[in-house]
């Protein structure tokens, strides 16, 4: 399969793999240069549901349940939003492990549909584990050379589950290609933000997951235009709250502020108070004028946040207390907007 298209795609045992089309021009036309460079370099492995469930790390089967989160945020809104010394601390106890929740089987169909694995994590996987993953696949669906490529691969990789892509598309009544592209761009978004490897990654923290997943969906959503761009939020709405802050990230209101944020030397207190006061100010303005005031800030703010996150990970700045507090505050803001 990989010899016929610009990117490398192997089917490890997914009967539904034939439903995914990697030849379409539209898949590539939406990519910018940085994304295309990673798409050409990072192979895609198609896996069935059993294989994806085995590959999906247990520590990532976590999410914020929507109703408890909504209630907690409602309680917090009754207080001055910058009273908390740590803006994310009041939410951390709601970060639940999927294995302990009955609805994980529903959530996993829209979460464990794609998976980006860092190069260091792939290198840590032993041959026995990879053989186990292969045994869970359908041999008849496996493409030539896929087994050898998977067993020998050491760099970063993207896994896609065609069964879940097709199921999600059927449930929403949209084209399979739309779901495929959204999921693939989302995983490429993770690859674009993977600037910490092999150093510690803040994704392991609940606030880090909120920032990363929201920004990965922002990267994916911005690939689309017109009606397709309107359908992607419908897909994202099916995902847990930490995936849904993409719109808030896109609407951050000050492009001139981000050069300082990129070096993460602006105190969270300044940003948090400015942001909340700005939003409360806008609520008192008539709708058309408010829209006019918000629109000029939308694109650059989200791009700046994305660049700042990459830089924070690359330089390890997220581990500094003041910087971490900033990102914890951003995570709270994204959750607030996501529900």
Coordinates of C-alpha atoms in Angstrom, one line a residue:
X1 CA 0.0 0.0 0.0
X2 CA 2.8 2.4 1.0
X3 CA 4.4 2.1 -2.5
X4 CA 1.4 3.7 -4.3
X5 CA 1.0 6.9 -2.2
X6 CA 3.4 9.6 -0.8
X7 CA 3.0 8.4 2.8
X8 CA 3.8 5.0 4.2
X9 CA 0.7 3.0 5.2
X10 CA 0.6 -0.6 6.4
X11 CA -2.4 -2.7 7.4
X12 CA -1.6 -4.8 10.5
X13 CA -4.9 -6.7 10.4
X14 CA -7.9 -4.4 10.0
X15 CA -10.6 -5.8 7.7
X16 CA -12.1 -2.3 7.4
X17 CA -8.7 -0.9 6.3
X18 CA -9.9 -0.9 2.7
X19 CA -12.5 1.8 3.6
X20 CA -9.7 4.3 4.2
X21 CA -8.5 6.2 1.2
X22 CA -4.9 7.6 1.3
X23 CA -4.8 8.4 -2.4
X24 CA -7.2 11.3 -2.3
X25 CA -5.7 14.6 -3.3
X26 CA -7.8 16.4 -0.7
X27 CA -6.0 14.6 2.1
X28 CA -2.8 16.2 1.1
X29 CA -4.1 19.6 -0.2
X30 CA -5.1 20.7 3.3
X31 CA -1.6 20.1 4.7
X32 CA 0.9 22.9 5.2
X33 CA 4.7 22.3 4.9
X34 CA 5.4 21.3 8.5
X35 CA 2.5 18.8 8.6
X36 CA 3.4 17.4 5.2
X37 CA 7.0 16.8 6.3
X38 CA 5.9 14.7 9.2
X39 CA 3.3 12.9 7.2
X40 CA 5.9 11.7 4.7
X41 CA 8.3 10.7 7.6
X42 CA 5.9 9.0 10.1
X43 CA 4.4 5.7 8.9
X44 CA 0.7 4.9 9.5
X45 CA -0.4 1.5 10.7
X46 CA -4.0 0.4 10.4
X47 CA -5.2 -1.8 13.3
X48 CA -8.5 -3.3 14.3
X49 CA -10.3 -2.6 17.6
X50 CA -8.6 -5.3 19.6
X51 CA -5.2 -4.2 18.4
X52 CA -5.9 -0.6 19.2
X53 CA -7.1 -1.5 22.7
X54 CA -3.9 -3.4 23.3
X55 CA -1.7 -0.5 21.9
X56 CA -3.6 2.2 23.8
X57 CA -1.6 2.9 27.0
X58 CA -3.6 2.3 30.2
X59 CA -2.4 5.6 31.6
X60 CA -4.1 7.5 28.8
X61 CA -7.5 6.0 29.4
X62 CA -8.5 9.0 31.5
X63 CA -11.0 11.8 30.9
X64 CA -13.1 14.3 32.7
X65 CA -16.7 13.2 33.0
X66 CA -18.8 16.0 31.7
X67 CA -21.6 16.5 34.2
X68 CA -19.4 16.4 37.4
X69 CA -17.0 18.8 35.6
X70 CA -19.9 21.1 34.6
X71 CA -21.1 21.2 38.2
X72 CA -17.7 21.9 39.6
X73 CA -17.1 24.7 37.2
X74 CA -20.5 26.2 38.0
X75 CA -19.5 26.3 41.6
X76 CA -16.1 27.9 40.8
X77 CA -17.8 30.6 38.7
X78 CA -19.5 31.9 41.8
X79 CA -16.1 32.9 43.2
X80 CA -13.7 35.5 41.9
X81 CA -11.9 33.5 39.0
X82 CA -8.5 34.6 40.1
X83 CA -8.8 33.9 43.8
X84 CA -7.3 30.4 43.5
X85 CA -3.6 30.1 44.1
X86 CA -3.5 27.2 41.7
X87 CA -6.2 27.7 39.0
X88 CA -6.4 23.9 38.0
X89 CA -6.2 22.4 41.5
X90 CA -10.0 22.5 42.1
X91 CA -10.5 20.2 39.1
X92 CA -7.8 17.6 39.4
X93 CA -9.9 15.1 41.5
X94 CA -12.3 14.8 38.6
X95 CA -9.7 13.3 36.2
X96 CA -11.0 9.8 36.1
X97 CA -9.4 6.6 34.9
X98 CA -11.3 5.0 32.1
X99 CA -11.1 1.4 33.5
X100 CA -13.2 2.5 36.5
X101 CA -16.0 4.0 34.4
X102 CA -18.7 2.0 32.6
X103 CA -18.9 4.5 29.8
X104 CA -15.3 4.0 28.8
X105 CA -16.5 1.5 26.2
X106 CA -18.4 4.4 24.6
X107 CA -15.8 7.0 24.9
X108 CA -13.0 4.8 23.6
X109 CA -14.7 4.7 20.2
X110 CA -14.0 8.4 19.7
X111 CA -10.8 8.6 21.7
X112 CA -8.9 5.3 20.9
X113 CA -9.6 5.8 17.2
X114 CA -6.2 7.1 16.5
X115 CA -2.9 7.0 18.4
X116 CA 0.4 8.9 18.1
X117 CA 3.4 7.1 19.7
X118 CA 6.6 9.0 20.3
X119 CA 9.9 7.5 19.0
X120 CA 11.2 6.7 22.5
X121 CA 8.0 4.9 23.4
X122 CA 8.1 2.8 20.3
X123 CA 11.7 2.0 21.0
X124 CA 10.7 0.7 24.4
X125 CA 8.2 -1.7 23.1
X126 CA 9.7 -5.2 23.0
X127 CA 9.4 -7.7 20.2
X128 CA 7.1 -9.9 22.3
X129 CA 4.6 -7.1 22.7
X130 CA 4.6 -6.3 19.0
X131 CA 4.1 -10.0 18.2
X132 CA 1.1 -10.0 20.6
X133 CA -0.4 -7.0 18.7
X134 CA 0.1 -8.8 15.4
X135 CA -1.7 -11.9 16.7
X136 CA -4.8 -9.8 17.4
X137 CA -5.0 -8.8 13.8
X138 CA -6.7 -10.6 10.9
X139 CA -4.0 -12.1 8.7
X140 CA -6.1 -11.9 5.6
X141 CA -6.2 -8.2 6.0
X142 CA -2.5 -7.7 6.6
X143 CA -0.7 -6.1 3.7
X144 CA 2.6 -7.4 2.3
X145 CA 5.6 -6.3 4.3
X146 CA 3.5 -4.9 7.2
X147 CA 4.6 -7.4 9.8
X148 CA 8.3 -6.9 9.1
X149 CA 7.9 -3.1 9.0
X150 CA 6.1 -3.1 12.4
X151 CA 8.6 -5.4 14.1
X152 CA 11.6 -3.4 13.0
X153 CA 10.2 0.1 13.3
X154 CA 11.9 2.3 16.0
X155 CA 10.8 5.9 15.3
X156 CA 7.5 7.7 15.9
X157 CA 4.3 6.2 14.4
X158 CA 0.6 6.8 14.0
X159 CA -2.0 4.1 14.5
X160 CA -5.5 4.4 13.0
X161 CA -8.4 2.1 13.7
X162 CA -10.5 1.9 10.5
X163 CA -13.4 0.0 12.3
X164 CA -13.8 3.0 14.6
X165 CA -13.4 5.5 11.9
X166 CA -16.1 3.9 9.8
X167 CA -18.4 3.4 12.9
X168 CA -18.0 7.1 13.9
X169 CA -18.8 8.2 10.3
X170 CA -21.9 6.0 10.2
X171 CA -23.1 7.3 13.5
X172 CA -22.8 10.9 12.5
X173 CA -24.0 10.4 8.9
X174 CA -20.9 11.8 7.3
X175 CA -18.4 10.6 4.8
X176 CA -15.7 8.1 6.1
X177 CA -13.1 10.4 4.5
X178 CA -14.1 13.3 6.7
X179 CA -13.6 11.3 9.9
X180 CA -10.4 9.7 8.6
X181 CA -8.9 13.1 7.8
X182 CA -9.9 14.6 11.1
X183 CA -8.4 11.8 13.1
X184 CA -5.2 11.7 11.0
X185 CA -4.7 15.4 11.2
X186 CA -5.3 15.2 15.0
X187 CA -2.5 12.6 15.4
X188 CA -0.2 14.7 13.1
X189 CA -1.0 17.6 15.5
X190 CA 0.4 15.5 18.3
X191 CA 3.5 14.8 16.2
X192 CA 3.9 18.5 15.5
X193 CA 3.8 19.2 19.3
X194 CA 6.2 16.4 20.1
X195 CA 9.2 18.6 20.8
X196 CA 10.1 17.1 24.2
X197 CA 11.1 13.6 23.1
X198 CA 13.0 11.9 24.8
X199 CA 12.5 14.3 27.8
X200 CA 9.5 14.3 30.1
X201 CA 6.3 15.2 28.4
X202 CA 3.6 17.2 30.3
X203 CA 0.9 15.1 28.6
X204 CA 1.2 12.8 31.6
X205 CA -0.4 15.5 33.7
X206 CA -4.1 16.0 33.6
X207 CA -3.7 19.7 32.7
X208 CA -1.2 18.9 30.1
X209 CA -3.6 16.4 28.4
X210 CA -6.3 19.2 28.3
X211 CA -3.9 21.6 26.6
X212 CA -2.5 19.0 24.2
X213 CA -5.7 17.4 23.1
X214 CA -7.5 20.8 22.6
X215 CA -4.6 22.0 20.5
X216 CA -4.4 18.8 18.5
X217 CA -8.1 19.3 17.6
X218 CA -7.4 22.9 16.8
X219 CA -4.7 21.8 14.4
X220 CA -7.1 19.3 12.8
X221 CA -10.1 21.7 12.6
X222 CA -8.1 24.4 10.9
X223 CA -7.4 22.0 8.0
X224 CA -11.0 22.2 6.9
X225 CA -13.1 24.9 5.1
X226 CA -16.8 25.4 4.4
X227 CA -19.3 22.7 5.3
X228 CA -16.5 20.3 6.3
X229 CA -15.3 22.8 8.9
X230 CA -18.8 22.9 10.3
X231 CA -19.0 19.1 10.6
X232 CA -15.7 18.6 12.4
X233 CA -17.0 20.4 15.6
X234 CA -19.9 17.9 15.5
X235 CA -17.3 15.1 15.7
X236 CA -15.3 16.8 18.4
X237 CA -18.5 17.3 20.5
X238 CA -18.6 13.5 20.9
X239 CA -15.2 13.5 22.6
X240 CA -14.5 14.1 26.3
X241 CA -14.3 17.8 27.5
X242 CA -10.5 18.0 27.4
X243 CA -10.7 17.6 23.6
X244 CA -13.2 20.4 23.1
X245 CA -11.2 23.5 24.1
X246 CA -10.0 24.0 20.5
X247 CA -12.5 26.9 19.9
X248 CA -11.4 28.7 23.0
X249 CA -7.8 28.3 22.0
X250 CA -8.6 29.7 18.5
X251 CA -10.3 32.8 20.0
X252 CA -7.5 33.9 22.4
X253 CA -7.6 37.6 22.1
X254 CA -4.2 39.2 21.8
X255 CA -1.7 38.3 19.1
X256 CA 0.7 41.0 20.3
X257 CA 0.9 39.3 23.7
X258 CA 2.3 35.9 22.4
X259 CA 5.9 36.8 21.7
X260 CA 6.3 37.2 25.4
X261 CA 4.3 34.0 26.1
X262 CA 6.5 32.1 23.8
X263 CA 9.3 32.6 26.3
X264 CA 6.8 32.1 29.1
X265 CA 8.0 34.9 31.3
X266 CA 4.6 36.7 31.7
X267 CA 3.0 35.9 35.1
X268 CA -0.2 33.9 35.0
X269 CA -1.9 36.5 37.3
X270 CA -1.6 39.2 34.7
X271 CA -3.0 37.0 31.9
X272 CA -5.7 35.4 33.9
X273 CA -7.1 38.6 35.2
X274 CA -6.8 40.3 31.8
X275 CA -8.6 37.5 30.1
X276 CA -11.5 37.2 32.5
X277 CA -12.0 41.0 32.6
X278 CA -11.9 41.1 28.8
X279 CA -14.6 38.4 28.5
X280 CA -16.9 40.1 31.1
X281 CA -16.4 43.4 29.3
X282 CA -17.5 41.8 26.0
X283 CA -20.7 40.4 27.5
X284 CA -22.0 44.0 28.0
X285 CA -21.5 44.9 24.3
X286 CA -24.2 44.4 21.6
X287 CA -23.8 41.2 19.6
X288 CA -22.7 42.7 16.3
X289 CA -20.1 44.9 17.8
X290 CA -18.9 42.1 20.1
X291 CA -18.4 39.9 17.0
X292 CA -16.4 42.7 15.4
X293 CA -14.2 43.0 18.4
X294 CA -13.6 39.3 18.7
X295 CA -12.9 38.3 15.1
X296 CA -9.6 40.1 14.5
X297 CA -8.0 38.3 17.4
X298 CA -9.1 34.7 16.6
X299 CA -6.5 33.2 14.3
X300 CA -3.2 34.5 15.6
X301 CA -4.1 33.9 19.3
X302 CA -4.6 30.2 18.8
X303 CA -1.4 29.9 16.6
X304 CA 0.5 31.7 19.3
X305 CA -0.7 29.4 22.0
X306 CA 0.2 26.4 19.9
X307 CA 3.8 27.8 19.3
X308 CA 4.1 28.6 23.0
X309 CA 3.2 25.0 24.0
X310 CA 5.7 23.6 21.6
X311 CA 8.4 25.9 22.9
X312 CA 7.5 25.2 26.5
X313 CA 7.9 21.4 25.9
X314 CA 11.1 21.8 23.8
X315 CA 12.9 23.8 26.5
X316 CA 11.3 22.0 29.4
X317 CA 10.0 25.3 30.8
X318 CA 6.7 23.7 31.7
X319 CA 8.4 22.2 34.8
X320 CA 9.1 25.7 36.2
X321 CA 6.5 26.5 38.9
X322 CA 5.5 29.9 37.4
X323 CA 5.2 28.5 33.9
X324 CA 3.3 25.5 35.0
X325 CA 0.8 27.6 36.8
X326 CA 0.3 29.5 33.5
X327 CA -0.5 26.3 31.6
X328 CA -2.7 25.0 34.4
X329 CA -4.7 28.2 34.1
X330 CA -4.9 27.8 30.4
X331 CA -6.1 24.2 30.9
X332 CA -8.9 25.4 33.2
X333 CA -9.9 28.0 30.7
X334 CA -10.1 25.4 27.9
X335 CA -12.2 23.1 30.1
X336 CA -14.5 26.0 31.0
X337 CA -15.1 26.7 27.3
X338 CA -15.3 23.0 26.4
X339 CA -18.4 22.3 28.5

